[in-house]
PDB file of C-alpha atoms in Angstrom:
ATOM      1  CA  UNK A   1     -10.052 -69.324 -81.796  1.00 75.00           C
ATOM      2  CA  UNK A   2     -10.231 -65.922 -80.652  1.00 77.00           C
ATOM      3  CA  UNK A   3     -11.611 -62.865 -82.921  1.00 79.00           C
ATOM      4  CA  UNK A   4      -9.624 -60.060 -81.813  1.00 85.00           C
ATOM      5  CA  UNK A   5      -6.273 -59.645 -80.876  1.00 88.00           C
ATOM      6  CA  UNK A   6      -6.708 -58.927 -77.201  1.00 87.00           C
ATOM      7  CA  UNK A   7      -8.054 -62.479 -76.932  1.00 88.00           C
ATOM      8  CA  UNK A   8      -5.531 -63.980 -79.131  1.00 90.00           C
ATOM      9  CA  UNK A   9      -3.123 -62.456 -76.759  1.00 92.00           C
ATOM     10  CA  UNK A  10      -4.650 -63.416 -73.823  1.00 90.00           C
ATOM     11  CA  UNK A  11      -5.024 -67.047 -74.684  1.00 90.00           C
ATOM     12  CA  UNK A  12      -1.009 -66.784 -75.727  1.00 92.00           C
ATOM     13  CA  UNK A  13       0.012 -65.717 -72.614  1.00 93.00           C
ATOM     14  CA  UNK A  14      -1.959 -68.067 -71.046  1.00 91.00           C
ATOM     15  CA  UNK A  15       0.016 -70.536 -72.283  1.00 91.00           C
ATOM     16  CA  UNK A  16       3.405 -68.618 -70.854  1.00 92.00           C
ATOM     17  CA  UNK A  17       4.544 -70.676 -67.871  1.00 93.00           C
ATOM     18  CA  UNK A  18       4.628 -67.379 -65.905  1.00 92.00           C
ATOM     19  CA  UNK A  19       1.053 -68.466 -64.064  1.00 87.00           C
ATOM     20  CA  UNK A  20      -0.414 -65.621 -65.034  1.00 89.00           C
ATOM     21  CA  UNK A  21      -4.405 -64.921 -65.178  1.00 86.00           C
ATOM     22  CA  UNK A  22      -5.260 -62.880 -67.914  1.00 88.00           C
ATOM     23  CA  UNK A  23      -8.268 -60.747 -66.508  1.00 82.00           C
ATOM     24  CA  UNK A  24     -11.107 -60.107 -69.555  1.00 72.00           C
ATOM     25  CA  UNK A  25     -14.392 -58.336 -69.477  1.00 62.00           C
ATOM     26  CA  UNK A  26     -17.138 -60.708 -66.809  1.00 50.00           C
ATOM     27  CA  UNK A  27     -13.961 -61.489 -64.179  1.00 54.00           C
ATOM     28  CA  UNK A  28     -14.555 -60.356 -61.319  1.00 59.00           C
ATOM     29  CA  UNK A  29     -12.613 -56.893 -59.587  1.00 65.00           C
ATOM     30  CA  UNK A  30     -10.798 -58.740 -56.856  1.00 70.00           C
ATOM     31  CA  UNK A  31      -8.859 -61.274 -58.765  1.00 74.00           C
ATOM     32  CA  UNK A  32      -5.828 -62.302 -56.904  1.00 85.00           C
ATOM     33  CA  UNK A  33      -2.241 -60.586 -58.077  1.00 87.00           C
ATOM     34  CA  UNK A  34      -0.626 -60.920 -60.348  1.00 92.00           C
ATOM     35  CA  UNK A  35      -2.588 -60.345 -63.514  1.00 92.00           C
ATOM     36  CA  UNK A  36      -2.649 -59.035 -66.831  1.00 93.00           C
ATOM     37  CA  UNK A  37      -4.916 -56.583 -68.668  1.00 92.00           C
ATOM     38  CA  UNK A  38      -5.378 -55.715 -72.341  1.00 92.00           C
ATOM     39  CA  UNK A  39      -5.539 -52.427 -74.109  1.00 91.00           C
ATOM     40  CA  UNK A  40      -6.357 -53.286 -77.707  1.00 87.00           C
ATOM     41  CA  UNK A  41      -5.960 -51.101 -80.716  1.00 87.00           C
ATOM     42  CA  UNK A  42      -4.442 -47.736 -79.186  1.00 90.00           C
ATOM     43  CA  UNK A  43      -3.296 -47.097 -82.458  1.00 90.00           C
ATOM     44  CA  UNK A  44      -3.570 -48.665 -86.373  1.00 91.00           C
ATOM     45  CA  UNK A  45      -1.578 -47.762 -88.606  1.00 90.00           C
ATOM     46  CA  UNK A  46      -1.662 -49.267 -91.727  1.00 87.00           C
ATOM     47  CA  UNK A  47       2.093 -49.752 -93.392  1.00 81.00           C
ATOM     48  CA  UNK A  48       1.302 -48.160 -97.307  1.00 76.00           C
ATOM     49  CA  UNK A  49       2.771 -50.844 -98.562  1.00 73.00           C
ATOM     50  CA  UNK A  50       0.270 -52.546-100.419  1.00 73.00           C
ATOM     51  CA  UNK A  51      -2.262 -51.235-102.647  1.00 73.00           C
ATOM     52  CA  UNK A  52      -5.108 -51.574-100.393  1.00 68.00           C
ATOM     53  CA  UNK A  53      -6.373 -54.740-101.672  1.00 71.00           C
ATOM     54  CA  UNK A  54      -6.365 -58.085 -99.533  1.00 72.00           C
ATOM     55  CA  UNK A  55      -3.291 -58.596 -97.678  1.00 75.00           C
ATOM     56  CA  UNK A  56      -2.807 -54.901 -96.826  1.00 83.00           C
ATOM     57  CA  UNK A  57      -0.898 -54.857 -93.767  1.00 87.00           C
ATOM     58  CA  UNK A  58      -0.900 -52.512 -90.660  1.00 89.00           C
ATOM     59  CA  UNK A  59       0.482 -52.272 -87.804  1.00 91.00           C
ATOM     60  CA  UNK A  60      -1.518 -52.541 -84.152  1.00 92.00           C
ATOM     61  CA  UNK A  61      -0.281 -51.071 -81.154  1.00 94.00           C
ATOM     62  CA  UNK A  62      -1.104 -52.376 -77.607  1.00 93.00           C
ATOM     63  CA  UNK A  63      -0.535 -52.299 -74.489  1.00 94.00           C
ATOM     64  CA  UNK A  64      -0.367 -55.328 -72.325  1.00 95.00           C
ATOM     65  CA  UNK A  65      -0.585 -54.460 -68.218  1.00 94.00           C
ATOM     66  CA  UNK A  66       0.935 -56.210 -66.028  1.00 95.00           C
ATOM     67  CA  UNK A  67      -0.458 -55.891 -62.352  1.00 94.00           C
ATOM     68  CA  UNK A  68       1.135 -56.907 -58.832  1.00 94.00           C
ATOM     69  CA  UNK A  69       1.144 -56.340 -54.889  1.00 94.00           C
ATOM     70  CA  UNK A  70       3.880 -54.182 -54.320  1.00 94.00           C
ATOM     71  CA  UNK A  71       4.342 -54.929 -50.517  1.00 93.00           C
ATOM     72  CA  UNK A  72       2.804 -58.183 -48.758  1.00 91.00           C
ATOM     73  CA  UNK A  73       0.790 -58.361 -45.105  1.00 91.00           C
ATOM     74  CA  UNK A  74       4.430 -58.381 -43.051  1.00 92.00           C
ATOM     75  CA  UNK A  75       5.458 -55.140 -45.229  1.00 91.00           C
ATOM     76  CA  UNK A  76       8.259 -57.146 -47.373  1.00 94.00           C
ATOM     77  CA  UNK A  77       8.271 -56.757 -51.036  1.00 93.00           C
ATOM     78  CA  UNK A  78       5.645 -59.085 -52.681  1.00 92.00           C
ATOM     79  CA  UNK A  79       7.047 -57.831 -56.189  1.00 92.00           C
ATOM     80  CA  UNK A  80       8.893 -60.230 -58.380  1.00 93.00           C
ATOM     81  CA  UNK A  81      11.615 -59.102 -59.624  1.00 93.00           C
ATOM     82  CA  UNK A  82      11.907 -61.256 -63.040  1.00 94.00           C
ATOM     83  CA  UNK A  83       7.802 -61.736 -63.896  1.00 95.00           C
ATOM     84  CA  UNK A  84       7.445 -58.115 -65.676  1.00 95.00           C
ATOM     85  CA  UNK A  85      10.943 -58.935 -68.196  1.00 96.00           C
ATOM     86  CA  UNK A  86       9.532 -62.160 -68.377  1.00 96.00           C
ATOM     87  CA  UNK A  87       6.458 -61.356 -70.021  1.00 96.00           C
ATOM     88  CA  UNK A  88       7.981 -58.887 -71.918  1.00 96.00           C
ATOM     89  CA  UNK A  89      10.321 -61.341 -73.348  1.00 96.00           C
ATOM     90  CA  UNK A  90       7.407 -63.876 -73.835  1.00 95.00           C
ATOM     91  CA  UNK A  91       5.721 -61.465 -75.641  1.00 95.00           C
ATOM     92  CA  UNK A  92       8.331 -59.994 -77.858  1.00 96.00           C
ATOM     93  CA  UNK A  93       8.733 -61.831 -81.397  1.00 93.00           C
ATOM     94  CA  UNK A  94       5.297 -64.181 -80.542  1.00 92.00           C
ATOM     95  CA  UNK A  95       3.554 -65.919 -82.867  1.00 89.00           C
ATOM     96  CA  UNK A  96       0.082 -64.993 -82.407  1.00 85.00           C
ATOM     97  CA  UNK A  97      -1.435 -66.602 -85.427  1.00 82.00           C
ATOM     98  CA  UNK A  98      -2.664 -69.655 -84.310  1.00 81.00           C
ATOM     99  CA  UNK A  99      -4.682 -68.233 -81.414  1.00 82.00           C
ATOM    100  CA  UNK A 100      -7.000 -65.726 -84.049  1.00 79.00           C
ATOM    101  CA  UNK A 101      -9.129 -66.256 -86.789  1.00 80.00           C
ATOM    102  CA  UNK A 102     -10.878 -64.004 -89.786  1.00 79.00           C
ATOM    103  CA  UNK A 103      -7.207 -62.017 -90.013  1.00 83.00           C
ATOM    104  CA  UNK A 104      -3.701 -63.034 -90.550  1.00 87.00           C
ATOM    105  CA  UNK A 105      -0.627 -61.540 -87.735  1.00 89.00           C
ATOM    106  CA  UNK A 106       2.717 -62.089 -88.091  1.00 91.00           C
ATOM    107  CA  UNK A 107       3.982 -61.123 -84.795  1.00 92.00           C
ATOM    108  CA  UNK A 108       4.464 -59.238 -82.012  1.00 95.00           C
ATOM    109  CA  UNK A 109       7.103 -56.777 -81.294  1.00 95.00           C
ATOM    110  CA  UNK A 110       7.673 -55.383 -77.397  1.00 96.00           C
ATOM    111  CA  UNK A 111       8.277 -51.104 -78.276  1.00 94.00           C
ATOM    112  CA  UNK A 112       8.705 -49.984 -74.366  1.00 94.00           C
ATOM    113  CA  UNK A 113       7.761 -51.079 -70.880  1.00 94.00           C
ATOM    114  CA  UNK A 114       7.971 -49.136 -67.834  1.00 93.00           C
ATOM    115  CA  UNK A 115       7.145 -49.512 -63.940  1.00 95.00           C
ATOM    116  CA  UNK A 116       4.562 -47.596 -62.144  1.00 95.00           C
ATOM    117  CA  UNK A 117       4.141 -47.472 -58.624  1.00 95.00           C
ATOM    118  CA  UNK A 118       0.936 -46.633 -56.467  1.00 94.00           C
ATOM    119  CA  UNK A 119       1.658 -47.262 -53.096  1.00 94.00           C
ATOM    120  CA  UNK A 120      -1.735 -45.549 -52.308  1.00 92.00           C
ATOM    121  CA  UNK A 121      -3.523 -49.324 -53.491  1.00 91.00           C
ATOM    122  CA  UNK A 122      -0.532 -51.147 -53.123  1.00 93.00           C
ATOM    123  CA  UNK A 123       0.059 -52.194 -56.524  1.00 93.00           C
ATOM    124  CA  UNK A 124       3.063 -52.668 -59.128  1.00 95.00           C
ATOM    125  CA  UNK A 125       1.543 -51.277 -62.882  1.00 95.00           C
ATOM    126  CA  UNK A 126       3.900 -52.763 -65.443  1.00 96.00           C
ATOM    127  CA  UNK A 127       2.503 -51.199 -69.306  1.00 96.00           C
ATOM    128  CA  UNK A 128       4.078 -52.934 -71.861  1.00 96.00           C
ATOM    129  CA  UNK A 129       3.713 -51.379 -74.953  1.00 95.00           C
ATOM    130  CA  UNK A 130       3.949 -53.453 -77.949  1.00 95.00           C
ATOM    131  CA  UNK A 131       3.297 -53.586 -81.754  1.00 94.00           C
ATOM    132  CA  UNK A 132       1.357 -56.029 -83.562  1.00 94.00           C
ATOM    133  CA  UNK A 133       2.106 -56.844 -87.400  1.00 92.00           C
ATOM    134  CA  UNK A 134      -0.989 -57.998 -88.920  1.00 89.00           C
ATOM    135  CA  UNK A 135      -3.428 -57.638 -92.216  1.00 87.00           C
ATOM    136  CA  UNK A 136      -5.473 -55.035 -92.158  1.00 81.00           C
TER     137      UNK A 136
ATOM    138  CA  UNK B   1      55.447 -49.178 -98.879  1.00 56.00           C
ATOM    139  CA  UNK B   2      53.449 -47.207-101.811  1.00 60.00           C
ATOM    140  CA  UNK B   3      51.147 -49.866-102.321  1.00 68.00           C
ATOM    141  CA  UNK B   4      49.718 -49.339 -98.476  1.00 73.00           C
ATOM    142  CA  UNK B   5      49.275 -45.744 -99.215  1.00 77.00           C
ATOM    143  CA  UNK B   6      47.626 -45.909-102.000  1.00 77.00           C
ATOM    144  CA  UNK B   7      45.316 -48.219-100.177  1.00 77.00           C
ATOM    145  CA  UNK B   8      44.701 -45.584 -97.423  1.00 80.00           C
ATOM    146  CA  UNK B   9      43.950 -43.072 -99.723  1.00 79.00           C
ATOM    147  CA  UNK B  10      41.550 -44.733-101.474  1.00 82.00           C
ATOM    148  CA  UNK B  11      39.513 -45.878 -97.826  1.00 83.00           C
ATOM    149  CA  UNK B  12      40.069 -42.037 -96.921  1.00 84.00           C
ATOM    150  CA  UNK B  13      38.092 -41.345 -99.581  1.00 84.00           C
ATOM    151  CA  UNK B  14      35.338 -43.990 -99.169  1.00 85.00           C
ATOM    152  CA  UNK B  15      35.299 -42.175 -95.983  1.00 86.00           C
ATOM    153  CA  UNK B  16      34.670 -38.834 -97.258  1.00 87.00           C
ATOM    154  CA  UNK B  17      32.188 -39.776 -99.200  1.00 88.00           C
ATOM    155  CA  UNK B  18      29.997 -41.867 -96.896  1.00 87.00           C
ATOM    156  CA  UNK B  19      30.375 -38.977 -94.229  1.00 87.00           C
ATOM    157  CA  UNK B  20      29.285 -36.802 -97.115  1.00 89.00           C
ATOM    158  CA  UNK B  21      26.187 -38.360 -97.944  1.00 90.00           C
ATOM    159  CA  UNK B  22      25.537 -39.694 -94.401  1.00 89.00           C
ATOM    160  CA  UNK B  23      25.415 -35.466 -93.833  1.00 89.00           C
ATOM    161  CA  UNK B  24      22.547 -35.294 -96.405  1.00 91.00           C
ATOM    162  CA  UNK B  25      20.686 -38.071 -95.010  1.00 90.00           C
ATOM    163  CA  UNK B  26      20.627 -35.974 -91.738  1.00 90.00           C
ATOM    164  CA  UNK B  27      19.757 -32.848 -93.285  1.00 91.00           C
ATOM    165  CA  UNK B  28      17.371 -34.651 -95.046  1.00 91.00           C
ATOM    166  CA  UNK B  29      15.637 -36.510 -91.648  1.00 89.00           C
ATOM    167  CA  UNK B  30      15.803 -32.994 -90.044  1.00 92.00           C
ATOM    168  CA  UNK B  31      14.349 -31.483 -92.475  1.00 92.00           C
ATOM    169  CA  UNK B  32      11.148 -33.948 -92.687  1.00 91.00           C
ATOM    170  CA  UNK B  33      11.102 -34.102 -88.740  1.00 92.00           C
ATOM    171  CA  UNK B  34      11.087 -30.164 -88.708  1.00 94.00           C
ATOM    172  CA  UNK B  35       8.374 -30.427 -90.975  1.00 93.00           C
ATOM    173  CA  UNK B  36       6.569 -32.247 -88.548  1.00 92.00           C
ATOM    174  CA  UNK B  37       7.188 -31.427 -85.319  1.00 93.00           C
ATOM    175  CA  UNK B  38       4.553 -28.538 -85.333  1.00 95.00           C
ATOM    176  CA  UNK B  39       1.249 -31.124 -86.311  1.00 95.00           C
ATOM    177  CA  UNK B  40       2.751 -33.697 -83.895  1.00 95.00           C
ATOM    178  CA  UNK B  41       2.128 -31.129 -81.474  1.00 95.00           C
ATOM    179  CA  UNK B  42      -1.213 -30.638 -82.538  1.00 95.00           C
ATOM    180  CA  UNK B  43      -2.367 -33.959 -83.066  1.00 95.00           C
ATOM    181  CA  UNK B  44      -1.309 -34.535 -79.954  1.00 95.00           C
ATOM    182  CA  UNK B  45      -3.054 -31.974 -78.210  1.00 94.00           C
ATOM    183  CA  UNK B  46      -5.846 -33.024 -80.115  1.00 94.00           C
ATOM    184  CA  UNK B  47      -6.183 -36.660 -78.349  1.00 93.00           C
ATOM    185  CA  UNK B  48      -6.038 -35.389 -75.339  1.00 91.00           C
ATOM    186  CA  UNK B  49      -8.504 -36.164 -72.858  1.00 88.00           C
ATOM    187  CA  UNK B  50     -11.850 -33.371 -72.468  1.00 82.00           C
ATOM    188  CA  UNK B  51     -14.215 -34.518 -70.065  1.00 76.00           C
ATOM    189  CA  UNK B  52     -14.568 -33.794 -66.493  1.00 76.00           C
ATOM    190  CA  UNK B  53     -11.669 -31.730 -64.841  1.00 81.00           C
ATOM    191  CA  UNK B  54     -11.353 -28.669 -67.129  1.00 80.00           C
ATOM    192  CA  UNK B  55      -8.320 -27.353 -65.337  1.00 85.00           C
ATOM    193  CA  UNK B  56      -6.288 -30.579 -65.053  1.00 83.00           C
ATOM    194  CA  UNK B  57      -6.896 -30.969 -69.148  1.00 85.00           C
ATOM    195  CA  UNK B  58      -5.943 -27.265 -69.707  1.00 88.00           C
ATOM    196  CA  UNK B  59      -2.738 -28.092 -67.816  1.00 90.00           C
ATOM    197  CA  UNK B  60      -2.284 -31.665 -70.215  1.00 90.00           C
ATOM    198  CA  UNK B  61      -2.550 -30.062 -73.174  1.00 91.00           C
ATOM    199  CA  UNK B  62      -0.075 -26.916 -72.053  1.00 92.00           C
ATOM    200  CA  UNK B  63       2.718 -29.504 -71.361  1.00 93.00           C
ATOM    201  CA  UNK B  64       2.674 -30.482 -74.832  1.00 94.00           C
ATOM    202  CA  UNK B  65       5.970 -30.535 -76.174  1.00 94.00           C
ATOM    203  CA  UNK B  66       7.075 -31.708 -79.817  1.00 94.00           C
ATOM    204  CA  UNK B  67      10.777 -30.434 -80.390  1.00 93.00           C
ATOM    205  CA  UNK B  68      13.594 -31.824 -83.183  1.00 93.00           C
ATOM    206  CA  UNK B  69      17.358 -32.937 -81.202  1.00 92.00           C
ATOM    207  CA  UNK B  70      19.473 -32.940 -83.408  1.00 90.00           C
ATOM    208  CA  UNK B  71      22.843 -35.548 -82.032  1.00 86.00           C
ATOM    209  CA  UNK B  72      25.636 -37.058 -83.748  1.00 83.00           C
ATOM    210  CA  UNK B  73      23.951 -40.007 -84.706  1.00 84.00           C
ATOM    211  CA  UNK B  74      21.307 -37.782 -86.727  1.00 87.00           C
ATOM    212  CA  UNK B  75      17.985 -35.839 -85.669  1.00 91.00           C
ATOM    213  CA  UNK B  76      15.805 -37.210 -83.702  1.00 91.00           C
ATOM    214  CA  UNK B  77      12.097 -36.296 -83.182  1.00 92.00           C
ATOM    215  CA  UNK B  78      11.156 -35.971 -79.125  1.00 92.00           C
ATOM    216  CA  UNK B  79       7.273 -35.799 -78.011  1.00 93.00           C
ATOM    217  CA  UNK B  80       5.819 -35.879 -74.604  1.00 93.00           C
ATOM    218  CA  UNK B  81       4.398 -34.033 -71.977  1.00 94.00           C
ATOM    219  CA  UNK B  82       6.594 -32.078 -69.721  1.00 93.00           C
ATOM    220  CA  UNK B  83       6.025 -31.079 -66.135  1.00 90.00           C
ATOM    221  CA  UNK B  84       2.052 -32.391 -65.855  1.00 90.00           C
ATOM    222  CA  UNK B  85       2.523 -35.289 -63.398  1.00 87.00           C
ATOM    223  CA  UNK B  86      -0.544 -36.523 -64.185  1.00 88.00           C
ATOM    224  CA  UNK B  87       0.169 -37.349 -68.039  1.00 92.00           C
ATOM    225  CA  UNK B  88       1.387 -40.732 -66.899  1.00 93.00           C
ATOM    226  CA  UNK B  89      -1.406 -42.287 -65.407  1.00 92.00           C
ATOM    227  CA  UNK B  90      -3.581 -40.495 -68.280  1.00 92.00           C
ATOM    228  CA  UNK B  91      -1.478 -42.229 -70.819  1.00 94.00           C
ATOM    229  CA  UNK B  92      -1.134 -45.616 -69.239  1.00 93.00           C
ATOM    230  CA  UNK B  93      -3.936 -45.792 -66.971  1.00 92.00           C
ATOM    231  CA  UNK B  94      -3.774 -46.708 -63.690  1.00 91.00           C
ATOM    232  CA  UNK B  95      -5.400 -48.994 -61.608  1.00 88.00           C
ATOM    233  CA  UNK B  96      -8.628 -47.396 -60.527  1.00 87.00           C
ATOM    234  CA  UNK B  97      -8.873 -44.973 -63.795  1.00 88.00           C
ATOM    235  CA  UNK B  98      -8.533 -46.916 -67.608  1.00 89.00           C
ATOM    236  CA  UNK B  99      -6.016 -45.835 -69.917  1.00 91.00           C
ATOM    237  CA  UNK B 100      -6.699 -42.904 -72.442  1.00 92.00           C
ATOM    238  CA  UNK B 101      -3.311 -43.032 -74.519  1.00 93.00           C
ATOM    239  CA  UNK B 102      -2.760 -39.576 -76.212  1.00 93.00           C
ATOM    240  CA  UNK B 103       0.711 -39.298 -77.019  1.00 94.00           C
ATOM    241  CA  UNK B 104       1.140 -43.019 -78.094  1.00 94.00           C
ATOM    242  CA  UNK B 105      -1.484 -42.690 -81.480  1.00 94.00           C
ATOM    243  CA  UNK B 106      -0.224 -39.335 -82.377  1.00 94.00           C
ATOM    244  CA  UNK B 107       3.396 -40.070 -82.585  1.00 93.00           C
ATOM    245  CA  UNK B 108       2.733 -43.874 -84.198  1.00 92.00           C
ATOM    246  CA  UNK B 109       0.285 -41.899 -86.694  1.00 91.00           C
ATOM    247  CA  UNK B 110       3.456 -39.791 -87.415  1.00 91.00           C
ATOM    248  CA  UNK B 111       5.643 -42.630 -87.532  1.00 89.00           C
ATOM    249  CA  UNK B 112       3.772 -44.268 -89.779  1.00 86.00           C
ATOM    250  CA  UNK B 113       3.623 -41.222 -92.115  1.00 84.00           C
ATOM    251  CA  UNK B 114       7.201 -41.010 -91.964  1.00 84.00           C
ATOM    252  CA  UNK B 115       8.241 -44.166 -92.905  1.00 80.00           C
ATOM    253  CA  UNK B 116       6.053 -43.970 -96.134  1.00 76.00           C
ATOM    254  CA  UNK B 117       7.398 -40.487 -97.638  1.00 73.00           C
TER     255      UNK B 117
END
């Protein structure tokens, strides 16, 4: 079971069938597109809702990349059109809990995504910004 | 024939009165988000990037915008970065250069500050 929530999402969409390699820390630079990169903890709020005892909760934003060839070798479009609202939708009311251990999450909730281009390395940057719902 | 304009009346007046206090809800929001709008600003100025390119930063944390629209449906709190092309890939990262997310904490800091008062 994974300890933080980057790996907990990583092994979840894994387990998407979107064929998608989740790229962590040790693999190497030129893994084949698509892939997906986590930002973990860009923000954590906790919710005030509790008293600050055990089962505080908070709320974890993150931001889950999505990366793919924009153009192929013969200059046609090598981006798919469905893979980056797929994900999104995969990742949008998940149930994360199984995959972590040592802290309870109640699910993930897809805030914003947006398409970036950079022609200048050929790539399609899809941030998906999303909130995570678990104990502080 | 009375009957039916009695009932109008009365849903007239259920009208009024949710319009009323749906009024003082907004003031209320407005009032909270003009309260804030100023430290958003700051905060988010704050999390900006300092490091390397001096000029570049100067021009990030100029752009800084933090301002209260206020539309039919009630205020609403807008925060961003306006005309620094660069604040993109700063926020989101690109493919060469990590992420460094400035707007993103400040405004979900807010958010959550918000939702508690």
């Amino acid at each position: 079971l994974a300890q933080t929530i980057s790996d907990a999402l990583a092994d979840y969409i894994a387990t998407l069938p979107l064929g998608l390699l989740v790229k962590r820390d040790g693999v190497s630079d030129d893994a084949q597109k698509p892939y997906v990169t986590i930002d973990e903890a860009i923000a954590v709020t906790p919710d005030g809702f509790g008293d600050g005892g055990v089962g505080e909760t908070c709320t974890e934003q993150v931001q889950v990349n999505l990366w793919e060839d924009w153009k192929d070798e013969d200059d046609y479009i090598a981006e798919s059109p469905t893979l980056a609202s797929a994900l999104a939708r995969g990742l949008h009311g998940a149930k994360i809990d199984q995959y972590v251990t040592g802290t309870r999450v109640y699910g993930v909730r897809v805030i914003s995504r947006r398409r970036l281009l950079e022609p200048a390395t050929n790539t399609v940057h899809t941030p998906i910004t999303a909130n995570v719902r678990r104990e502080l | 024939m009375a009957k039916r304009s009695v009932v109008d009346f009365d849903i007239a007046l259920a009208r009024a009165g949710i319009d009323r206090r749906t009024r003082k809800m907004h003031d209320k929001a407005e009032h909270l988000l003009l309260e804030i709008q100023r430290p958003l600003e700051e905060r988010i100025r704050q999390l900006a990037p300092v490091g390397s390119r001096p000029d570049d930063e100067k021009r990030l944390r100029e752009g800084v915008f933090a301002e209260v629209v206020v539309r039919s449906d009630g205020p609403q709190l807008r925060a961003g970065v306006l005309g620094v092309r660069h604040a993109i890939p700063v926020e989101f990262g690109t493919s060469t250069m990590p992420a460094h997310p400035f707007v993103r904490p400040a405004v979900a800091e807010f958010a959550a500050r918000l939702k508690r008062s």
